[in-house]
Amino acid sequence: MITQRAALLGFVAFCFYLIAVVNVLESYFYALTWAAIGIFGASLGTTLLSLIGLSCKIEIKRSRSAASLGIDSGVGPQISVALSNQGTLNKTGTLLDIRLKDSRNMMSTHRFVIEAVPSGASIESDLPLHSLKRGIYTLHEAKLVGSDVLGLFRIQKRLPLNTNVGLNIIVGPAILRTDRAAGGSGGAIPASSKRALQSGHGDELRGTRPYSPGDDLRHVHWKSSARIGELVVKEFEQTGRQAALVVWDGAKNTNWGSGDYNSTEWSLILCASLCRSLLSGGTSCDFVRLDSSPKFIESRSLVGSDLPGHLNDALAEAAAQRQKSLDAAIFELPMMTKRHYSTVYLVTASLSHDVVQAARYWRGRGAMPMILLVDAASLLVQRAEKRFGRPARTRVQNTGNQNIAVTAENYESQLASLRETGAQVVLVGATDASPVLDLQAGLLGIFDPHSVAMRQTDRTTV
């Protein structure tokens, strides 16, 4: 492939050639033309040799991770690269291009520079894939790109992809790692009620379910696994122990803002952070995703320092597209309604009255509702001022029966209505501080009533 640089050099050389011909100049005036031809030939030969004998194998090493939000979210997605140079020349300046396709068929390219691979050498390395947003990606294409020293020509070699090991990369929402464990004060589950990290001790056998990454292999039901051909684990009913439930309200028309100031992303970050805080404190945590495809996820412990794979996948796939009311979506999941929880964490950006009804429902079942209400009005204001330098236009939430303006006043009204049910509520909004600090304040506030009171008194929503 000829680059623009080569085309420009060839055009200049041709112009000098025409000048020399038209003006019948001496032969040494053609020197520039012959020099350009020589450079072209040498560069083309170097380019053709740049990938000869160079082989590369690619596999996805870490397929699950959390997104980043200006914070260290731990180890991100990684690909494992094995390079081998069987040619007689050292390979320098080779590029490795990785193309990922997301669920919307949008492509993103990640480029790595391979500075040098000596002749006869083999190199293995793990390469990180930075700046991936929440979602599910597929490794679409990988290729090596060789060039000459001057960058006049390029040659590409597409690499075969190993489909047997999976080509998907699943990125969950960013996780805020706070120092306060979930067993602290402020309505969180007390330390005396925390369950053990390993299930099966003092619990009653309820049934079986498919194996999920992070499940204890000691609880595999081998007879059922052999019968159906895949791993199945025992599921235990908790006796005398308290559990927490984290619920995400994925109602339609609650996705406002963009970038780092998006209401859906903020609410999912809070859900993921809540789940991690609870699990790291030894508290059993179930997660419910109430969007257009409601899903119930049971989690018993972290996998190392990460969320269990099935929980990360559910968060990565979440989309605010539910059209049914919140209470109708709740009763679509009998697994959730049959269980008794000491604490229910509801994360929502909705102004609909069904959120208040849901708080009353859980209050009537003996649970303590703890609600993180994401103030989308403040997100719209901050996004408009930081990106466009002008006030944001008012958005409207269509709840089916009425249209509710997305304003700070309506969020304050929703806050008051929720508190009347006896629920503990934290209004999480954007301020002049960074999104990370605003989210951390909301997450810490839900575990500390004094922090909540101070936040409601001192916080100024722009």
Short mmCIF file of C-alpha atoms in Angstrom, two decimals:
data_model
loop_
_atom_site.label_atom_id
_atom_site.label_comp_id
_atom_site.label_asym_id
_atom_site.label_seq_id
_atom_site.Cartn_x
_atom_site.Cartn_y
_atom_site.Cartn_z
CA MET A 1 0.00 0.00 0.00
CA ILE A 2 1.41 3.39 -1.05
CA THR A 3 1.20 6.10 1.57
CA GLN A 4 0.46 9.78 1.01
CA ARG A 5 4.10 10.51 1.77
CA ALA A 6 5.20 8.30 -1.13
CA ALA A 7 2.65 9.88 -3.47
CA LEU A 8 3.89 13.37 -2.58
CA LEU A 9 7.53 12.43 -3.12
CA GLY A 10 6.71 10.82 -6.47
CA PHE A 11 4.77 13.89 -7.61
CA VAL A 12 7.64 16.23 -6.73
CA ALA A 13 10.16 14.00 -8.54
CA PHE A 14 7.93 13.85 -11.63
CA CYS A 15 7.58 17.65 -11.65
CA PHE A 16 11.38 18.05 -11.62
CA TYR A 17 11.59 15.55 -14.46
CA LEU A 18 9.09 17.55 -16.57
CA ILE A 19 10.98 20.77 -15.86
CA ALA A 20 14.22 19.19 -17.02
CA VAL A 21 12.61 17.78 -20.18
CA VAL A 22 10.76 20.96 -21.17
CA ASN A 23 13.82 23.17 -20.63
CA VAL A 24 16.25 20.67 -22.19
CA LEU A 25 18.52 20.82 -19.17
CA GLU A 26 21.76 18.95 -18.62
CA SER A 27 21.59 15.29 -17.58
CA TYR A 28 22.66 15.94 -14.00
CA PHE A 29 19.37 17.83 -13.50
CA TYR A 30 17.67 14.43 -13.66
CA ALA A 31 19.57 13.36 -10.55
CA LEU A 32 16.63 14.10 -8.24
CA THR A 33 14.34 11.94 -10.33
CA TRP A 34 16.77 9.02 -10.31
CA ALA A 35 17.35 9.47 -6.58
CA ALA A 36 13.61 9.32 -5.96
CA ILE A 37 13.35 6.15 -8.07
CA GLY A 38 16.17 4.60 -6.03
CA ILE A 39 14.53 5.54 -2.74
CA PHE A 40 11.24 4.10 -3.96
CA GLY A 41 12.87 0.83 -4.93
CA ALA A 42 14.80 0.44 -1.68
CA SER A 43 11.79 1.35 0.43
CA LEU A 44 9.52 -1.06 -1.45
CA GLY A 45 12.01 -3.89 -1.01
CA THR A 46 12.39 -3.18 2.70
CA THR A 47 8.62 -3.12 3.13
CA LEU A 48 8.15 -6.46 1.36
CA LEU A 49 10.77 -8.04 3.62
CA SER A 50 9.42 -6.47 6.84
CA LEU A 51 6.89 -9.25 7.56
CA ILE A 52 8.61 -12.26 5.94
CA GLY A 53 9.21 -14.93 8.57
CA LEU A 54 7.28 -13.02 11.26
CA SER A 55 4.41 -14.96 12.84
CA CYS A 56 2.04 -13.96 15.61
CA LYS A 57 -0.55 -15.80 17.72
CA ILE A 58 -3.23 -13.90 19.64
CA GLU A 59 -5.53 -15.03 22.42
CA ILE A 60 -7.75 -13.15 24.84
CA LYS A 61 -6.17 -13.67 28.25
CA ARG A 62 -8.51 -11.62 30.45
CA SER A 63 -11.98 -11.45 28.95
CA ARG A 64 -13.80 -9.80 31.88
CA SER A 65 -13.01 -6.53 33.57
CA ALA A 66 -14.46 -3.24 34.79
CA ALA A 67 -14.48 -0.01 32.83
CA SER A 68 -12.60 3.05 34.07
CA LEU A 69 -13.89 6.43 35.17
CA GLY A 70 -10.71 8.39 35.81
CA ILE A 71 -9.81 5.85 38.50
CA ASP A 72 -7.74 2.72 38.82
CA SER A 73 -10.27 -0.06 38.27
CA GLY A 74 -7.68 -2.83 38.52
CA VAL A 75 -6.48 -4.99 35.66
CA GLY A 76 -8.41 -4.38 32.45
CA PRO A 77 -8.94 -6.65 29.44
CA GLN A 78 -5.75 -8.19 28.12
CA ILE A 79 -4.69 -10.07 25.02
CA SER A 80 -1.79 -12.52 24.96
CA VAL A 81 0.59 -12.10 22.02
CA ALA A 82 3.27 -14.61 20.95
CA LEU A 83 5.67 -13.30 18.27
CA SER A 84 8.24 -15.38 16.41
CA ASN A 85 10.77 -14.16 13.82
CA GLN A 86 12.01 -17.01 11.63
CA GLY A 87 13.37 -14.66 8.99
CA THR A 88 16.99 -13.65 8.42
CA LEU A 89 16.41 -9.95 9.11
CA ASN A 90 15.62 -8.18 12.38
CA LYS A 91 12.09 -6.80 12.38
CA THR A 92 11.73 -3.24 13.67
CA GLY A 93 8.84 -0.80 13.87
CA THR A 94 6.14 -3.39 13.14
CA LEU A 95 2.59 -2.45 14.14
CA LEU A 96 -0.01 -4.77 15.65
CA ASP A 97 -3.57 -3.61 14.98
CA ILE A 98 -6.44 -5.06 17.04
CA ARG A 99 -10.00 -4.25 15.97
CA LEU A 100 -12.93 -4.80 18.33
CA LYS A 101 -16.63 -4.72 17.42
CA ASP A 102 -19.22 -3.85 20.05
CA SER A 103 -22.88 -4.83 20.26
CA ARG A 104 -23.83 -1.83 18.07
CA ASN A 105 -21.39 -2.98 15.35
CA MET A 106 -19.13 -0.01 16.08
CA MET A 107 -15.41 -0.62 15.52
CA SER A 108 -12.56 0.47 17.78
CA THR A 109 -8.88 0.05 16.90
CA HIS A 110 -6.06 -0.56 19.36
CA ARG A 111 -2.55 -0.17 17.94
CA PHE A 112 0.68 -1.47 19.46
CA VAL A 113 4.22 -0.79 18.24
CA ILE A 114 6.63 -3.74 18.21
CA GLU A 115 9.96 -1.99 18.46
CA ALA A 116 12.24 -4.92 17.61
CA VAL A 117 12.11 -8.69 17.12
CA PRO A 118 15.63 -10.08 16.42
CA SER A 119 16.10 -12.81 13.85
CA GLY A 120 15.37 -16.23 15.34
CA ALA A 121 13.83 -14.77 18.51
CA SER A 122 10.43 -15.41 20.09
CA ILE A 123 8.62 -12.93 22.32
CA GLU A 124 5.51 -13.36 24.47
CA SER A 125 3.69 -10.48 26.09
CA ASP A 126 0.32 -9.49 27.58
CA LEU A 127 -1.05 -6.28 26.09
CA PRO A 128 -3.73 -4.21 27.88
CA LEU A 129 -6.76 -2.82 26.08
CA HIS A 130 -7.36 0.61 27.60
CA SER A 131 -10.32 3.02 27.43
CA LEU A 132 -13.02 0.42 26.81
CA LYS A 133 -16.47 1.53 27.86
CA ARG A 134 -19.04 -0.76 29.46
CA GLY A 135 -20.35 -3.33 27.00
CA ILE A 136 -19.61 -6.57 25.17
CA TYR A 137 -16.92 -6.61 22.49
CA THR A 138 -15.84 -9.18 19.93
CA LEU A 139 -12.28 -9.55 18.65
CA HIS A 140 -13.07 -8.85 15.00
CA GLU A 141 -9.67 -8.60 13.33
CA ALA A 142 -5.96 -8.64 14.10
CA LYS A 143 -3.19 -7.82 11.66
CA LEU A 144 0.50 -7.02 11.46
CA VAL A 145 1.52 -3.89 9.56
CA GLY A 146 5.06 -3.59 8.18
CA SER A 147 6.71 -0.53 6.70
CA ASP A 148 10.04 0.89 5.56
CA VAL A 149 12.12 3.37 7.52
CA LEU A 150 10.73 6.39 5.65
CA GLY A 151 7.13 5.21 5.88
CA LEU A 152 6.58 5.33 2.10
CA PHE A 153 4.98 1.90 1.78
CA ARG A 154 3.00 -0.40 4.03
CA ILE A 155 2.17 -4.07 3.92
CA GLN A 156 -0.41 -5.91 6.00
CA LYS A 157 -0.80 -9.51 7.11
CA ARG A 158 -4.06 -10.62 8.70
CA LEU A 159 -3.64 -12.95 11.66
CA PRO A 160 -5.78 -16.06 12.21
CA LEU A 161 -7.99 -15.92 15.30
CA ASN A 162 -8.40 -18.91 17.58
CA THR A 163 -12.18 -19.28 17.81
CA ASN A 164 -11.89 -22.25 20.18
CA VAL A 165 -10.92 -20.05 23.15
CA GLY A 166 -13.61 -17.39 22.68
CA LEU A 167 -13.37 -13.95 21.12
CA ASN A 168 -15.63 -11.95 23.47
CA ILE A 169 -14.48 -9.27 25.89
CA ILE A 170 -17.01 -8.27 28.54
CA VAL A 171 -16.52 -4.93 30.26
CA GLY A 172 -18.67 -4.15 33.27
CA PRO A 173 -19.21 -0.73 34.83
CA ALA A 174 -16.45 1.01 36.75
CA ILE A 175 -16.18 0.02 40.41
CA LEU A 176 -15.51 2.56 43.14
CA ARG A 177 -13.32 0.96 45.77
CA THR A 178 -14.13 2.55 49.10
CA ASP A 179 -12.40 1.94 52.42
CA ARG A 180 -15.72 1.50 54.23
CA ALA A 181 -16.93 -2.09 54.21
CA ALA A 182 -20.56 -2.93 53.82
CA GLY A 183 -20.88 -4.10 57.37
CA GLY A 184 -20.47 -0.65 58.86
CA SER A 185 -23.04 1.73 60.20
CA GLY A 186 -25.84 3.56 58.50
CA GLY A 187 -28.38 0.81 57.95
CA ALA A 188 -25.97 -1.59 56.28
CA ILE A 189 -26.04 -5.18 57.40
CA PRO A 190 -24.30 -5.40 60.80
CA ALA A 191 -21.15 -7.41 61.21
CA SER A 192 -22.92 -9.95 63.45
CA SER A 193 -25.23 -10.85 60.57
CA LYS A 194 -22.58 -11.27 57.88
CA ARG A 195 -22.60 -14.68 56.33
CA ALA A 196 -19.53 -16.82 55.74
CA LEU A 197 -17.90 -16.59 52.37
CA GLN A 198 -18.34 -20.29 51.75
CA SER A 199 -21.88 -21.63 51.50
CA GLY A 200 -23.06 -24.98 52.69
CA HIS A 201 -22.18 -24.63 56.38
CA GLY A 202 -25.42 -24.65 58.36
CA ASP A 203 -27.52 -24.03 55.22
CA GLU A 204 -30.30 -26.25 53.86
CA LEU A 205 -30.03 -27.73 50.37
CA ARG A 206 -32.59 -26.08 48.09
CA GLY A 207 -31.70 -27.47 44.66
CA THR A 208 -29.14 -27.13 41.89
CA ARG A 209 -28.25 -24.54 39.29
CA PRO A 210 -25.67 -24.20 36.45
CA TYR A 211 -22.09 -23.52 37.52
CA SER A 212 -20.90 -19.91 37.37
CA PRO A 213 -17.29 -18.66 37.58
CA GLY A 214 -16.42 -18.15 41.23
CA ASP A 215 -18.59 -20.98 42.61
CA ASP A 216 -16.92 -23.29 45.11
CA LEU A 217 -15.96 -26.55 43.36
CA ARG A 218 -16.71 -28.41 46.60
CA HIS A 219 -20.40 -27.77 45.95
CA VAL A 220 -20.49 -29.32 42.46
CA HIS A 221 -23.29 -31.89 42.16
CA TRP A 222 -21.34 -34.51 40.23
CA LYS A 223 -24.23 -36.86 39.47
CA SER A 224 -26.32 -34.12 37.90
CA SER A 225 -23.26 -32.76 36.09
CA ALA A 226 -22.54 -36.17 34.55
CA ARG A 227 -26.19 -36.61 33.55
CA ILE A 228 -26.59 -33.31 31.67
CA GLY A 229 -23.00 -32.95 30.48
CA GLU A 230 -22.15 -29.64 32.18
CA LEU A 231 -21.20 -28.52 35.66
CA VAL A 232 -24.05 -28.06 38.13
CA VAL A 233 -23.65 -26.79 41.70
CA LYS A 234 -25.76 -27.24 44.80
CA GLU A 235 -27.84 -24.26 45.90
CA PHE A 236 -28.44 -23.72 49.60
CA GLU A 237 -31.23 -21.93 51.43
CA GLN A 238 -29.82 -19.56 54.00
CA THR A 239 -31.02 -20.23 57.54
CA GLY A 240 -30.69 -17.69 60.30
CA ARG A 241 -28.61 -15.39 58.14
CA GLN A 242 -29.37 -12.04 56.60
CA ALA A 243 -28.82 -11.22 52.95
CA ALA A 244 -28.87 -8.06 50.88
CA LEU A 245 -30.53 -7.36 47.57
CA VAL A 246 -29.25 -4.80 45.06
CA VAL A 247 -31.86 -3.74 42.47
CA TRP A 248 -31.20 -1.70 39.34
CA ASP A 249 -34.19 0.15 37.90
CA GLY A 250 -33.68 0.04 34.14
CA ALA A 251 -36.84 1.92 33.20
CA LYS A 252 -37.15 3.36 29.71
CA ASN A 253 -36.74 7.12 29.34
CA THR A 254 -34.30 7.31 32.27
CA ASN A 255 -31.13 7.37 30.18
CA TRP A 256 -30.01 11.00 30.25
CA GLY A 257 -26.68 12.71 29.67
CA SER A 258 -23.61 11.26 27.99
CA GLY A 259 -19.96 10.52 28.58
CA ASP A 260 -18.96 10.69 32.24
CA TYR A 261 -22.32 12.32 33.06
CA ASN A 262 -24.77 9.63 32.00
CA SER A 263 -27.52 8.55 34.40
CA THR A 264 -27.50 4.90 33.31
CA GLU A 265 -23.74 4.57 33.73
CA TRP A 266 -23.83 6.30 37.13
CA SER A 267 -26.55 3.99 38.42
CA LEU A 268 -24.74 0.87 37.18
CA ILE A 269 -21.46 2.05 38.71
CA LEU A 270 -23.28 2.42 42.03
CA CYS A 271 -24.78 -1.08 41.67
CA ALA A 272 -21.42 -2.68 40.90
CA SER A 273 -19.74 -0.80 43.75
CA LEU A 274 -22.48 -1.76 46.20
CA CYS A 275 -22.21 -5.43 45.25
CA ARG A 276 -18.46 -5.42 45.65
CA SER A 277 -18.63 -3.64 49.01
CA LEU A 278 -21.17 -6.13 50.32
CA LEU A 279 -19.32 -9.19 49.03
CA SER A 280 -15.96 -7.97 50.28
CA GLY A 281 -17.54 -7.57 53.72
CA GLY A 282 -18.72 -11.20 53.68
CA THR A 283 -22.40 -10.38 53.06
CA SER A 284 -24.43 -12.49 50.66
CA CYS A 285 -25.60 -10.25 47.84
CA ASP A 286 -28.23 -10.92 45.20
CA PHE A 287 -28.50 -8.59 42.20
CA VAL A 288 -31.64 -7.92 40.17
CA ARG A 289 -31.56 -6.18 36.81
CA LEU A 290 -35.00 -4.78 36.02
CA ASP A 291 -34.70 -3.75 32.38
CA SER A 292 -36.40 -5.16 29.29
CA SER A 293 -34.92 -8.59 30.14
CA PRO A 294 -35.14 -8.90 33.95
CA LYS A 295 -32.46 -11.07 35.48
CA PHE A 296 -31.79 -12.42 38.97
CA ILE A 297 -28.15 -13.05 39.92
CA GLU A 298 -27.05 -14.75 43.12
CA SER A 299 -23.54 -13.93 44.36
CA ARG A 300 -21.85 -15.45 47.37
CA SER A 301 -18.28 -14.17 47.21
CA LEU A 302 -15.78 -12.25 45.11
CA VAL A 303 -13.50 -13.99 42.63
CA GLY A 304 -10.20 -12.74 43.96
CA SER A 305 -10.89 -9.02 44.06
CA ASP A 306 -13.34 -9.04 41.13
CA LEU A 307 -17.08 -9.47 40.87
CA PRO A 308 -18.29 -12.95 39.86
CA GLY A 309 -18.37 -13.42 36.11
CA HIS A 310 -22.14 -13.87 35.81
CA LEU A 311 -22.71 -10.66 37.79
CA ASN A 312 -20.22 -8.69 35.68
CA ASP A 313 -21.92 -10.00 32.52
CA ALA A 314 -25.37 -8.93 33.72
CA LEU A 315 -24.10 -5.42 34.45
CA ALA A 316 -22.30 -5.20 31.09
CA GLU A 317 -25.48 -6.13 29.17
CA ALA A 318 -27.80 -3.78 31.07
CA ALA A 319 -29.80 -1.22 29.10
CA ALA A 320 -32.49 1.18 30.34
CA GLN A 321 -35.29 -0.08 28.09
CA ARG A 322 -37.96 -1.51 30.41
CA GLN A 323 -41.48 -0.40 29.47
CA LYS A 324 -43.42 -2.21 32.22
CA SER A 325 -43.98 -0.67 35.62
CA LEU A 326 -41.47 -1.38 38.34
CA ASP A 327 -43.83 -3.51 40.43
CA ALA A 328 -44.82 -5.61 37.38
CA ALA A 329 -41.14 -6.25 36.65
CA ILE A 330 -40.52 -7.26 40.27
CA PHE A 331 -43.19 -9.95 40.16
CA GLU A 332 -41.71 -11.40 36.96
CA LEU A 333 -38.88 -12.77 39.13
CA PRO A 334 -40.44 -15.20 41.66
CA MET A 335 -36.97 -16.09 42.94
CA MET A 336 -36.66 -12.57 44.31
CA THR A 337 -40.16 -12.27 45.74
CA LYS A 338 -39.91 -15.60 47.59
CA ARG A 339 -36.78 -14.63 49.47
CA HIS A 340 -36.62 -12.44 52.53
CA TYR A 341 -33.96 -9.75 52.69
CA SER A 342 -32.91 -7.63 55.60
CA THR A 343 -31.82 -4.79 53.32
CA VAL A 344 -32.81 -3.85 49.76
CA TYR A 345 -30.66 -1.35 47.87
CA LEU A 346 -32.56 0.25 44.98
CA VAL A 347 -30.57 2.30 42.48
CA THR A 348 -32.70 4.42 40.18
CA ALA A 349 -32.85 7.68 38.24
CA SER A 350 -36.62 7.50 37.75
CA LEU A 351 -39.12 10.14 38.82
CA SER A 352 -42.04 7.75 38.47
CA HIS A 353 -44.34 7.03 41.42
CA ASP A 354 -43.76 3.28 41.03
CA VAL A 355 -40.41 3.74 42.76
CA VAL A 356 -42.28 4.95 45.87
CA GLN A 357 -44.63 1.96 45.60
CA ALA A 358 -41.65 -0.40 45.39
CA ALA A 359 -40.16 1.13 48.55
CA ARG A 360 -43.47 0.55 50.37
CA TYR A 361 -43.59 -3.02 49.07
CA TRP A 362 -40.19 -3.94 50.50
CA ARG A 363 -40.93 -2.03 53.67
CA GLY A 364 -44.06 -4.14 54.09
CA ARG A 365 -42.02 -7.33 53.68
CA GLY A 366 -39.83 -6.36 56.62
CA ALA A 367 -36.82 -5.19 54.59
CA MET A 368 -35.07 -1.86 55.02
CA PRO A 369 -35.20 -0.02 51.66
CA MET A 370 -32.03 1.99 51.00
CA ILE A 371 -32.37 4.01 47.83
CA LEU A 372 -29.71 5.70 45.75
CA LEU A 373 -31.56 8.27 43.65
CA VAL A 374 -29.40 9.50 40.76
CA ASP A 375 -30.18 13.17 40.08
CA ALA A 376 -30.18 13.20 36.26
CA ALA A 377 -31.04 16.91 36.19
CA SER A 378 -27.66 17.79 37.69
CA LEU A 379 -25.93 15.45 35.23
CA LEU A 380 -27.55 17.24 32.30
CA VAL A 381 -26.50 20.61 33.69
CA GLN A 382 -22.89 19.59 34.25
CA ARG A 383 -22.64 17.90 30.86
CA ALA A 384 -24.04 20.93 29.02
CA GLU A 385 -21.79 23.41 30.83
CA LYS A 386 -18.60 21.37 30.47
CA ARG A 387 -19.15 20.42 26.83
CA PHE A 388 -21.10 23.29 25.33
CA GLY A 389 -20.67 26.10 27.88
CA ARG A 390 -24.40 26.79 27.97
CA PRO A 391 -27.44 25.78 30.07
CA ALA A 392 -29.00 22.38 29.47
CA ARG A 393 -32.46 22.10 27.97
CA THR A 394 -35.08 20.41 30.13
CA ARG A 395 -35.80 16.76 29.39
CA VAL A 396 -39.02 14.87 30.12
CA GLN A 397 -39.63 11.38 31.50
CA ASN A 398 -42.69 9.71 30.02
CA THR A 399 -44.11 7.40 32.71
CA GLY A 400 -47.07 6.26 30.63
CA ASN A 401 -49.65 8.27 32.56
CA GLN A 402 -47.86 11.60 32.57
CA ASN A 403 -44.77 13.45 31.49
CA ILE A 404 -42.48 14.54 34.31
CA ALA A 405 -39.87 17.23 33.72
CA VAL A 406 -36.34 16.19 34.67
CA THR A 407 -35.62 19.05 37.03
CA ALA A 408 -33.94 19.49 40.41
CA GLU A 409 -37.30 20.41 41.96
CA ASN A 410 -38.91 17.15 40.85
CA TYR A 411 -35.99 15.13 42.21
CA GLU A 412 -36.37 16.88 45.55
CA SER A 413 -40.07 16.00 45.48
CA GLN A 414 -39.26 12.36 44.69
CA LEU A 415 -36.73 12.38 47.54
CA ALA A 416 -39.37 13.61 50.00
CA SER A 417 -41.93 11.02 48.84
CA LEU A 418 -39.46 8.19 49.27
CA ARG A 419 -38.51 9.30 52.76
CA GLU A 420 -42.16 9.28 53.75
CA THR A 421 -42.15 5.50 53.22
CA GLY A 422 -39.46 5.11 55.89
CA ALA A 423 -36.75 4.36 53.37
CA GLN A 424 -33.24 5.73 53.71
CA VAL A 425 -32.52 7.80 50.61
CA VAL A 426 -29.36 9.39 49.23
CA LEU A 427 -29.62 11.84 46.33
CA VAL A 428 -26.57 11.34 44.12
CA GLY A 429 -25.97 14.33 41.89
CA ALA A 430 -23.20 15.97 39.91
CA THR A 431 -21.39 18.95 41.39
CA ASP A 432 -18.37 20.97 40.35
CA ALA A 433 -16.24 18.14 41.73
CA SER A 434 -15.31 15.13 39.60
CA PRO A 435 -17.83 12.33 38.88
CA VAL A 436 -15.68 9.97 40.95
CA LEU A 437 -15.98 12.11 44.08
CA ASP A 438 -19.72 12.58 43.60
CA LEU A 439 -20.30 8.85 43.20
CA GLN A 440 -18.08 7.98 46.15
CA ALA A 441 -19.99 10.44 48.32
CA GLY A 442 -23.27 8.75 47.42
CA LEU A 443 -21.89 5.27 47.99
CA LEU A 444 -20.44 6.15 51.38
CA GLY A 445 -23.57 8.03 52.35
CA ILE A 446 -25.81 5.00 51.98
CA PHE A 447 -23.82 3.23 54.73
CA ASP A 448 -23.55 6.21 57.10
CA PRO A 449 -26.63 8.24 58.21
CA HIS A 450 -24.42 11.08 59.50
CA SER A 451 -22.75 11.27 56.09
CA VAL A 452 -26.19 11.36 54.47
CA ALA A 453 -27.31 14.22 56.71
CA MET A 454 -24.16 16.19 56.07
CA ARG A 455 -24.45 15.60 52.33
CA GLN A 456 -28.06 16.78 52.21
CA THR A 457 -27.21 19.85 54.29
CA ASP A 458 -23.98 20.94 52.65
CA ARG A 459 -24.32 19.61 49.12
CA THR A 460 -25.12 22.15 46.43
CA THR A 461 -26.35 20.70 43.16
CA VAL A 462 -25.48 22.84 40.20
#
